[in-house]
Amino acid sequence: DPQPEDCVIEIGPGLGFLTEFLAQTGCRIVAIDLDRECVEALGQRNLQGVEVIHQDFLQYDLNAIESENLKVIGNVPYQITTPIVARLFGEIGAPSPWLHRIKSLVMTVQREVAYRFTATPDHKEYSMITLLVDYFAKAELLEIVPSDAFVPEPNVTSAVVRFTPHKESPIDCADHKLLRQIIRAGFKQRRKMLRNNLGFLKITPDEAGQMLASLRIDPLARAERLTLEQFARIANAVTATR
């Protein structure tokens, strides 16, 4: 839903069919694509308000765009979907320098990746990237897109996901770096119980289990069963003992 005051960053515009539609809203558009032929073809269309950039988005400095109302849209190669999300948001405890300017992100991704972004605890797709997304934004699966909706037709089913960055942190956490370390440790060997993955805290599995129980967290739980808020509780408990 672009507004005239917005700057829309389009990742992978291709030949510009969506770009043309967006341009009709009167917003500014920065279209970034690594494919030289697509960049040249889009540039020749001379769409008003559209700046076409030939570059790898993962290498592009978003600080070059002067706007406080960034909206990002992407239809990108599926293998770089997660790196793009991580670049836009940052990592737990270290947000990107442009995150505060991003008002929304809408991406067409592989269906399984969409499930990973929007999964809930105990779902088979629940993972570290789920928690990264939860930390920074609200993720919504908007639509499943069949493969025959694309030309050329991919071998996978796609989905459209919208991310709306949080205006305030969704958790109360005293040490966000420690939170990140605990989450990483928990998912490093995700089939293990979390209590057995916290050795880096210099505590035994029994001590870890007692701490979890005191926080009203199942001491036998694996990381994939915990919410972001529960991980934050663990981080706060560890911080309180230091």
PDB file of C-alpha atoms in Angstrom:
ATOM      1  CA  ASP A   1       0.000   0.000   0.000  1.00  0.00           C
ATOM      2  CA  PRO A   2       2.574   2.616  -1.084  1.00  0.00           C
ATOM      3  CA  GLN A   3       1.860   6.291  -0.457  1.00  0.00           C
ATOM      4  CA  PRO A   4       3.328   9.258  -2.371  1.00  0.00           C
ATOM      5  CA  GLU A   5       5.602  10.078   0.581  1.00  0.00           C
ATOM      6  CA  ASP A   6       7.078   6.561   0.627  1.00  0.00           C
ATOM      7  CA  CYS A   7      10.239   5.300  -0.989  1.00  0.00           C
ATOM      8  CA  VAL A   8       9.761   1.734  -2.209  1.00  0.00           C
ATOM      9  CA  ILE A   9      12.849  -0.433  -2.581  1.00  0.00           C
ATOM     10  CA  GLU A  10      12.105  -3.162  -5.086  1.00  0.00           C
ATOM     11  CA  ILE A  11      14.518  -6.082  -4.957  1.00  0.00           C
ATOM     12  CA  GLY A  12      14.705  -8.001  -8.220  1.00  0.00           C
ATOM     13  CA  PRO A  13      12.278  -5.980 -10.373  1.00  0.00           C
ATOM     14  CA  GLY A  14      12.939  -8.067 -13.482  1.00  0.00           C
ATOM     15  CA  LEU A  15      11.293  -6.472 -16.505  1.00  0.00           C
ATOM     16  CA  GLY A  16       9.343  -4.095 -14.308  1.00  0.00           C
ATOM     17  CA  PHE A  17       5.718  -5.216 -14.429  1.00  0.00           C
ATOM     18  CA  LEU A  18       5.266  -4.633 -10.698  1.00  0.00           C
ATOM     19  CA  THR A  19       7.480  -1.549 -10.917  1.00  0.00           C
ATOM     20  CA  GLU A  20       5.100   0.034 -13.414  1.00  0.00           C
ATOM     21  CA  PHE A  21       2.134  -0.643 -11.141  1.00  0.00           C
ATOM     22  CA  LEU A  22       3.946   0.832  -8.131  1.00  0.00           C
ATOM     23  CA  ALA A  23       4.986   3.913 -10.112  1.00  0.00           C
ATOM     24  CA  GLN A  24       1.326   4.762 -10.641  1.00  0.00           C
ATOM     25  CA  THR A  25       0.964   5.424  -6.895  1.00  0.00           C
ATOM     26  CA  GLY A  26       3.288   8.421  -7.154  1.00  0.00           C
ATOM     27  CA  CYS A  27       5.867   7.067  -4.717  1.00  0.00           C
ATOM     28  CA  ARG A  28       9.595   7.067  -5.328  1.00  0.00           C
ATOM     29  CA  ILE A  29      10.988   3.678  -6.370  1.00  0.00           C
ATOM     30  CA  VAL A  30      14.542   2.377  -6.145  1.00  0.00           C
ATOM     31  CA  ALA A  31      14.690  -0.821  -8.214  1.00  0.00           C
ATOM     32  CA  ILE A  32      17.788  -2.950  -7.568  1.00  0.00           C
ATOM     33  CA  ASP A  33      18.701  -5.916  -9.756  1.00  0.00           C
ATOM     34  CA  LEU A  34      21.871  -7.887 -10.460  1.00  0.00           C
ATOM     35  CA  ASP A  35      20.709  -8.955 -13.936  1.00  0.00           C
ATOM     36  CA  ARG A  36      22.181  -6.470 -16.420  1.00  0.00           C
ATOM     37  CA  GLU A  37      19.662  -7.269 -19.167  1.00  0.00           C
ATOM     38  CA  CYS A  38      16.732  -6.641 -16.823  1.00  0.00           C
ATOM     39  CA  VAL A  39      18.293  -3.403 -15.611  1.00  0.00           C
ATOM     40  CA  GLU A  40      18.788  -2.161 -19.172  1.00  0.00           C
ATOM     41  CA  ALA A  41      15.267  -3.155 -20.231  1.00  0.00           C
ATOM     42  CA  LEU A  42      13.707  -1.506 -17.185  1.00  0.00           C
ATOM     43  CA  GLY A  43      15.783   1.629 -17.654  1.00  0.00           C
ATOM     44  CA  GLN A  44      14.579   1.975 -21.236  1.00  0.00           C
ATOM     45  CA  ARG A  45      10.981   2.170 -20.032  1.00  0.00           C
ATOM     46  CA  ASN A  46      11.688   5.577 -18.449  1.00  0.00           C
ATOM     47  CA  LEU A  47       9.126   5.132 -15.697  1.00  0.00           C
ATOM     48  CA  GLN A  48       8.564   8.334 -13.752  1.00  0.00           C
ATOM     49  CA  GLY A  49       9.981   8.345 -10.233  1.00  0.00           C
ATOM     50  CA  VAL A  50      11.919   5.106 -10.770  1.00  0.00           C
ATOM     51  CA  GLU A  51      15.667   4.853 -10.160  1.00  0.00           C
ATOM     52  CA  VAL A  52      17.187   1.643 -11.534  1.00  0.00           C
ATOM     53  CA  ILE A  53      20.374   0.328  -9.923  1.00  0.00           C
ATOM     54  CA  HIS A  54      22.529  -2.505 -11.262  1.00  0.00           C
ATOM     55  CA  GLN A  55      23.921  -4.113  -8.118  1.00  0.00           C
ATOM     56  CA  ASP A  56      23.685  -7.074  -5.772  1.00  0.00           C
ATOM     57  CA  PHE A  57      21.193  -5.996  -3.118  1.00  0.00           C
ATOM     58  CA  LEU A  58      23.232  -7.747  -0.422  1.00  0.00           C
ATOM     59  CA  GLN A  59      26.067  -5.317  -1.210  1.00  0.00           C
ATOM     60  CA  TYR A  60      23.932  -2.189  -1.549  1.00  0.00           C
ATOM     61  CA  ASP A  61      24.190   0.483   1.154  1.00  0.00           C
ATOM     62  CA  LEU A  62      20.653   1.485   2.083  1.00  0.00           C
ATOM     63  CA  ASN A  63      22.029   4.578   3.801  1.00  0.00           C
ATOM     64  CA  ALA A  64      22.381   5.989   0.284  1.00  0.00           C
ATOM     65  CA  ILE A  65      18.590   6.339   0.173  1.00  0.00           C
ATOM     66  CA  GLU A  66      17.378   9.483   1.900  1.00  0.00           C
ATOM     67  CA  SER A  67      13.925   8.630   3.180  1.00  0.00           C
ATOM     68  CA  GLU A  68      12.397   7.957   6.576  1.00  0.00           C
ATOM     69  CA  ASN A  69       9.572   5.920   5.026  1.00  0.00           C
ATOM     70  CA  LEU A  70      11.104   2.883   3.382  1.00  0.00           C
ATOM     71  CA  LYS A  71       8.906   0.068   2.147  1.00  0.00           C
ATOM     72  CA  VAL A  72      10.657  -2.959   0.715  1.00  0.00           C
ATOM     73  CA  ILE A  73       9.216  -5.418  -1.759  1.00  0.00           C
ATOM     74  CA  GLY A  74      11.005  -8.361  -3.269  1.00  0.00           C
ATOM     75  CA  ASN A  75      10.598 -11.260  -5.653  1.00  0.00           C
ATOM     76  CA  VAL A  76      14.076 -12.699  -5.377  1.00  0.00           C
ATOM     77  CA  PRO A  77      15.997 -15.945  -5.914  1.00  0.00           C
ATOM     78  CA  TYR A  78      14.810 -18.167  -3.111  1.00  0.00           C
ATOM     79  CA  GLN A  79      18.308 -19.165  -1.994  1.00  0.00           C
ATOM     80  CA  ILE A  80      19.061 -15.598  -0.845  1.00  0.00           C
ATOM     81  CA  THR A  81      15.740 -14.883   0.868  1.00  0.00           C
ATOM     82  CA  THR A  82      17.037 -15.441   4.392  1.00  0.00           C
ATOM     83  CA  PRO A  83      20.253 -13.401   3.856  1.00  0.00           C
ATOM     84  CA  ILE A  84      18.128 -10.521   2.562  1.00  0.00           C
ATOM     85  CA  VAL A  85      15.863 -10.590   5.621  1.00  0.00           C
ATOM     86  CA  ALA A  86      18.907 -10.732   7.902  1.00  0.00           C
ATOM     87  CA  ARG A  87      20.509  -7.788   6.090  1.00  0.00           C
ATOM     88  CA  LEU A  88      17.377  -5.671   6.384  1.00  0.00           C
ATOM     89  CA  PHE A  89      16.744  -6.460  10.048  1.00  0.00           C
ATOM     90  CA  GLY A  90      20.198  -7.209  11.471  1.00  0.00           C
ATOM     91  CA  GLU A  91      20.690  -9.782  14.206  1.00  0.00           C
ATOM     92  CA  ILE A  92      19.368 -10.119  17.722  1.00  0.00           C
ATOM     93  CA  GLY A  93      21.004  -7.429  19.812  1.00  0.00           C
ATOM     94  CA  ALA A  94      22.458  -5.691  16.750  1.00  0.00           C
ATOM     95  CA  PRO A  95      19.741  -4.155  14.543  1.00  0.00           C
ATOM     96  CA  SER A  96      20.674  -2.893  11.101  1.00  0.00           C
ATOM     97  CA  PRO A  97      21.393   0.864  10.823  1.00  0.00           C
ATOM     98  CA  TRP A  98      18.357   1.320   8.567  1.00  0.00           C
ATOM     99  CA  LEU A  99      15.816  -0.818  10.421  1.00  0.00           C
ATOM    100  CA  HIS A 100      14.136   2.191  12.057  1.00  0.00           C
ATOM    101  CA  ARG A 101      13.318   3.569   8.595  1.00  0.00           C
ATOM    102  CA  ILE A 102      11.717   0.384   7.237  1.00  0.00           C
ATOM    103  CA  LYS A 103       7.943   0.515   7.626  1.00  0.00           C
ATOM    104  CA  SER A 104       7.135  -2.777   5.909  1.00  0.00           C
ATOM    105  CA  LEU A 105       8.677  -5.614   3.925  1.00  0.00           C
ATOM    106  CA  VAL A 106       6.695  -7.789   1.515  1.00  0.00           C
ATOM    107  CA  MET A 107       8.429 -10.721  -0.149  1.00  0.00           C
ATOM    108  CA  THR A 108       7.476 -13.568  -2.443  1.00  0.00           C
ATOM    109  CA  VAL A 109       9.364 -16.580  -1.149  1.00  0.00           C
ATOM    110  CA  GLN A 110       9.347 -20.351  -1.381  1.00  0.00           C
ATOM    111  CA  ARG A 111       6.365 -21.702   0.552  1.00  0.00           C
ATOM    112  CA  GLU A 112       8.520 -23.690   2.974  1.00  0.00           C
ATOM    113  CA  VAL A 113      10.574 -20.581   3.757  1.00  0.00           C
ATOM    114  CA  ALA A 114       7.354 -18.661   4.395  1.00  0.00           C
ATOM    115  CA  TYR A 115       6.350 -21.353   6.882  1.00  0.00           C
ATOM    116  CA  ARG A 116       9.741 -20.943   8.569  1.00  0.00           C
ATOM    117  CA  PHE A 117       9.254 -17.184   8.901  1.00  0.00           C
ATOM    118  CA  THR A 118       5.766 -17.524  10.368  1.00  0.00           C
ATOM    119  CA  ALA A 119       6.065 -20.773  12.352  1.00  0.00           C
ATOM    120  CA  THR A 120       5.010 -21.186  15.960  1.00  0.00           C
ATOM    121  CA  PRO A 121       6.777 -23.258  18.652  1.00  0.00           C
ATOM    122  CA  ASP A 122       6.703 -27.026  18.123  1.00  0.00           C
ATOM    123  CA  HIS A 123       6.142 -26.610  14.369  1.00  0.00           C
ATOM    124  CA  LYS A 124       8.704 -28.512  12.286  1.00  0.00           C
ATOM    125  CA  GLU A 125       9.709 -25.286  10.514  1.00  0.00           C
ATOM    126  CA  TYR A 126      10.304 -23.352  13.762  1.00  0.00           C
ATOM    127  CA  SER A 127      13.949 -22.269  13.787  1.00  0.00           C
ATOM    128  CA  MET A 128      16.478 -19.562  14.585  1.00  0.00           C
ATOM    129  CA  ILE A 129      15.257 -17.468  11.639  1.00  0.00           C
ATOM    130  CA  THR A 130      11.729 -17.633  13.089  1.00  0.00           C
ATOM    131  CA  LEU A 131      12.992 -16.131  16.319  1.00  0.00           C
ATOM    132  CA  LEU A 132      15.026 -13.509  14.455  1.00  0.00           C
ATOM    133  CA  VAL A 133      11.885 -12.442  12.629  1.00  0.00           C
ATOM    134  CA  ASP A 134       9.830 -12.483  15.855  1.00  0.00           C
ATOM    135  CA  TYR A 135      12.452 -10.281  17.508  1.00  0.00           C
ATOM    136  CA  PHE A 136      12.221  -7.596  14.838  1.00  0.00           C
ATOM    137  CA  ALA A 137       8.784  -7.832  13.237  1.00  0.00           C
ATOM    138  CA  LYS A 138       5.336  -9.323  12.948  1.00  0.00           C
ATOM    139  CA  ALA A 139       5.283 -11.792  10.045  1.00  0.00           C
ATOM    140  CA  GLU A 140       2.092 -12.694   8.201  1.00  0.00           C
ATOM    141  CA  LEU A 141       1.583 -15.239   5.436  1.00  0.00           C
ATOM    142  CA  LEU A 142      -0.690 -13.393   3.018  1.00  0.00           C
ATOM    143  CA  GLU A 143      -1.116 -15.776   0.121  1.00  0.00           C
ATOM    144  CA  ILE A 144       0.013 -19.067  -1.391  1.00  0.00           C
ATOM    145  CA  VAL A 145       1.033 -18.612  -5.027  1.00  0.00           C
ATOM    146  CA  PRO A 146       1.000 -21.655  -7.367  1.00  0.00           C
ATOM    147  CA  SER A 147       3.999 -22.201  -9.614  1.00  0.00           C
ATOM    148  CA  ASP A 148       1.962 -21.657 -12.803  1.00  0.00           C
ATOM    149  CA  ALA A 149       1.466 -18.012 -11.785  1.00  0.00           C
ATOM    150  CA  PHE A 150       5.058 -17.329 -12.884  1.00  0.00           C
ATOM    151  CA  VAL A 151       6.808 -17.232 -16.240  1.00  0.00           C
ATOM    152  CA  PRO A 152       9.059 -19.155 -16.421  1.00  0.00           C
ATOM    153  CA  GLU A 153       7.372 -21.566 -14.049  1.00  0.00           C
ATOM    154  CA  PRO A 154       9.500 -22.512 -11.005  1.00  0.00           C
ATOM    155  CA  ASN A 155       9.620 -26.011  -9.572  1.00  0.00           C
ATOM    156  CA  VAL A 156       8.246 -24.911  -6.206  1.00  0.00           C
ATOM    157  CA  THR A 157       5.134 -23.324  -4.756  1.00  0.00           C
ATOM    158  CA  SER A 158       5.573 -19.763  -3.516  1.00  0.00           C
ATOM    159  CA  ALA A 159       4.016 -17.599  -0.832  1.00  0.00           C
ATOM    160  CA  VAL A 160       3.734 -13.895  -0.088  1.00  0.00           C
ATOM    161  CA  VAL A 161       4.861 -12.818   3.383  1.00  0.00           C
ATOM    162  CA  ARG A 162       4.515  -9.389   4.955  1.00  0.00           C
ATOM    163  CA  PHE A 163       6.822  -8.238   7.755  1.00  0.00           C
ATOM    164  CA  THR A 164       5.860  -5.227   9.868  1.00  0.00           C
ATOM    165  CA  PRO A 165       8.753  -4.107  12.106  1.00  0.00           C
ATOM    166  CA  HIS A 166       7.954  -3.636  15.788  1.00  0.00           C
ATOM    167  CA  LYS A 167       7.902  -0.037  16.982  1.00  0.00           C
ATOM    168  CA  GLU A 168       9.098  -1.233  20.382  1.00  0.00           C
ATOM    169  CA  SER A 169      10.900  -4.386  21.482  1.00  0.00           C
ATOM    170  CA  PRO A 170       8.404  -7.225  22.046  1.00  0.00           C
ATOM    171  CA  ILE A 171      10.439  -8.574  24.969  1.00  0.00           C
ATOM    172  CA  ASP A 172      12.027  -7.398  28.190  1.00  0.00           C
ATOM    173  CA  CYS A 173      15.657  -8.479  28.033  1.00  0.00           C
ATOM    174  CA  ALA A 174      18.656  -7.117  29.924  1.00  0.00           C
ATOM    175  CA  ASP A 175      21.317  -8.645  27.659  1.00  0.00           C
ATOM    176  CA  HIS A 176      20.317  -9.104  24.020  1.00  0.00           C
ATOM    177  CA  LYS A 177      23.731 -10.477  23.026  1.00  0.00           C
ATOM    178  CA  LEU A 178      23.370 -13.217  25.637  1.00  0.00           C
ATOM    179  CA  LEU A 179      19.862 -13.901  24.347  1.00  0.00           C
ATOM    180  CA  ARG A 180      21.306 -14.429  20.869  1.00  0.00           C
ATOM    181  CA  GLN A 181      23.955 -16.804  22.237  1.00  0.00           C
ATOM    182  CA  ILE A 182      21.373 -18.880  24.103  1.00  0.00           C
ATOM    183  CA  ILE A 183      19.140 -19.176  21.044  1.00  0.00           C
ATOM    184  CA  ARG A 184      22.077 -20.209  18.859  1.00  0.00           C
ATOM    185  CA  ALA A 185      23.196 -22.795  21.394  1.00  0.00           C
ATOM    186  CA  GLY A 186      19.687 -24.173  21.658  1.00  0.00           C
ATOM    187  CA  PHE A 187      19.301 -24.700  17.923  1.00  0.00           C
ATOM    188  CA  LYS A 188      22.855 -25.860  17.232  1.00  0.00           C
ATOM    189  CA  GLN A 189      21.752 -29.380  18.156  1.00  0.00           C
ATOM    190  CA  ARG A 190      18.024 -28.911  18.010  1.00  0.00           C
ATOM    191  CA  ARG A 191      17.129 -32.525  18.755  1.00  0.00           C
ATOM    192  CA  LYS A 192      18.799 -32.251  22.149  1.00  0.00           C
ATOM    193  CA  MET A 193      17.005 -30.939  25.198  1.00  0.00           C
ATOM    194  CA  LEU A 194      17.852 -27.288  25.770  1.00  0.00           C
ATOM    195  CA  ARG A 195      19.311 -28.076  29.202  1.00  0.00           C
ATOM    196  CA  ASN A 196      22.030 -30.087  27.461  1.00  0.00           C
ATOM    197  CA  ASN A 197      22.957 -27.234  25.112  1.00  0.00           C
ATOM    198  CA  LEU A 198      23.735 -24.576  27.714  1.00  0.00           C
ATOM    199  CA  GLY A 199      27.214 -25.726  28.721  1.00  0.00           C
ATOM    200  CA  PHE A 200      28.732 -22.481  27.463  1.00  0.00           C
ATOM    201  CA  LEU A 201      27.079 -20.815  30.477  1.00  0.00           C
ATOM    202  CA  LYS A 202      29.337 -22.935  32.728  1.00  0.00           C
ATOM    203  CA  ILE A 203      26.401 -24.796  34.238  1.00  0.00           C
ATOM    204  CA  THR A 204      25.612 -28.499  34.264  1.00  0.00           C
ATOM    205  CA  PRO A 205      22.530 -29.956  32.564  1.00  0.00           C
ATOM    206  CA  ASP A 206      20.993 -30.525  36.013  1.00  0.00           C
ATOM    207  CA  GLU A 207      21.597 -26.900  36.987  1.00  0.00           C
ATOM    208  CA  ALA A 208      20.175 -25.756  33.654  1.00  0.00           C
ATOM    209  CA  GLY A 209      17.113 -27.935  34.211  1.00  0.00           C
ATOM    210  CA  GLN A 210      16.570 -26.458  37.672  1.00  0.00           C
ATOM    211  CA  MET A 211      16.831 -22.945  36.257  1.00  0.00           C
ATOM    212  CA  LEU A 212      14.297 -23.743  33.530  1.00  0.00           C
ATOM    213  CA  ALA A 213      11.892 -25.235  36.050  1.00  0.00           C
ATOM    214  CA  SER A 214      12.191 -22.125  38.234  1.00  0.00           C
ATOM    215  CA  LEU A 215      11.184 -20.063  35.191  1.00  0.00           C
ATOM    216  CA  ARG A 216       8.144 -22.293  34.580  1.00  0.00           C
ATOM    217  CA  ILE A 217       9.738 -23.732  31.459  1.00  0.00           C
ATOM    218  CA  ASP A 218       9.675 -27.493  30.894  1.00  0.00           C
ATOM    219  CA  PRO A 219      13.197 -28.657  31.878  1.00  0.00           C
ATOM    220  CA  LEU A 220      12.951 -31.420  29.266  1.00  0.00           C
ATOM    221  CA  ALA A 221      11.987 -29.095  26.415  1.00  0.00           C
ATOM    222  CA  ARG A 222      13.946 -28.676  23.212  1.00  0.00           C
ATOM    223  CA  ALA A 223      14.688 -25.191  21.870  1.00  0.00           C
ATOM    224  CA  GLU A 224      12.023 -25.585  19.185  1.00  0.00           C
ATOM    225  CA  ARG A 225       9.317 -25.536  21.866  1.00  0.00           C
ATOM    226  CA  LEU A 226      10.260 -22.184  23.401  1.00  0.00           C
ATOM    227  CA  THR A 227       8.940 -18.750  22.494  1.00  0.00           C
ATOM    228  CA  LEU A 228      11.125 -15.683  22.135  1.00  0.00           C
ATOM    229  CA  GLU A 229       9.786 -14.424  25.464  1.00  0.00           C
ATOM    230  CA  GLN A 230      10.824 -17.658  27.199  1.00  0.00           C
ATOM    231  CA  PHE A 231      14.342 -17.384  25.782  1.00  0.00           C
ATOM    232  CA  ALA A 232      14.455 -13.807  27.097  1.00  0.00           C
ATOM    233  CA  ARG A 233      13.460 -15.065  30.553  1.00  0.00           C
ATOM    234  CA  ILE A 234      16.388 -17.479  30.493  1.00  0.00           C
ATOM    235  CA  ALA A 235      18.782 -14.710  29.467  1.00  0.00           C
ATOM    236  CA  ASN A 236      17.490 -12.478  32.260  1.00  0.00           C
ATOM    237  CA  ALA A 237      17.884 -15.255  34.828  1.00  0.00           C
ATOM    238  CA  VAL A 238      21.495 -15.842  33.770  1.00  0.00           C
ATOM    239  CA  THR A 239      22.218 -12.106  33.814  1.00  0.00           C
ATOM    240  CA  ALA A 240      20.815 -11.816  37.338  1.00  0.00           C
ATOM    241  CA  THR A 241      23.356 -14.355  38.647  1.00  0.00           C
ATOM    242  CA  ARG A 242      26.379 -12.565  37.198  1.00  0.00           C
TER     243      ARG A 242
END
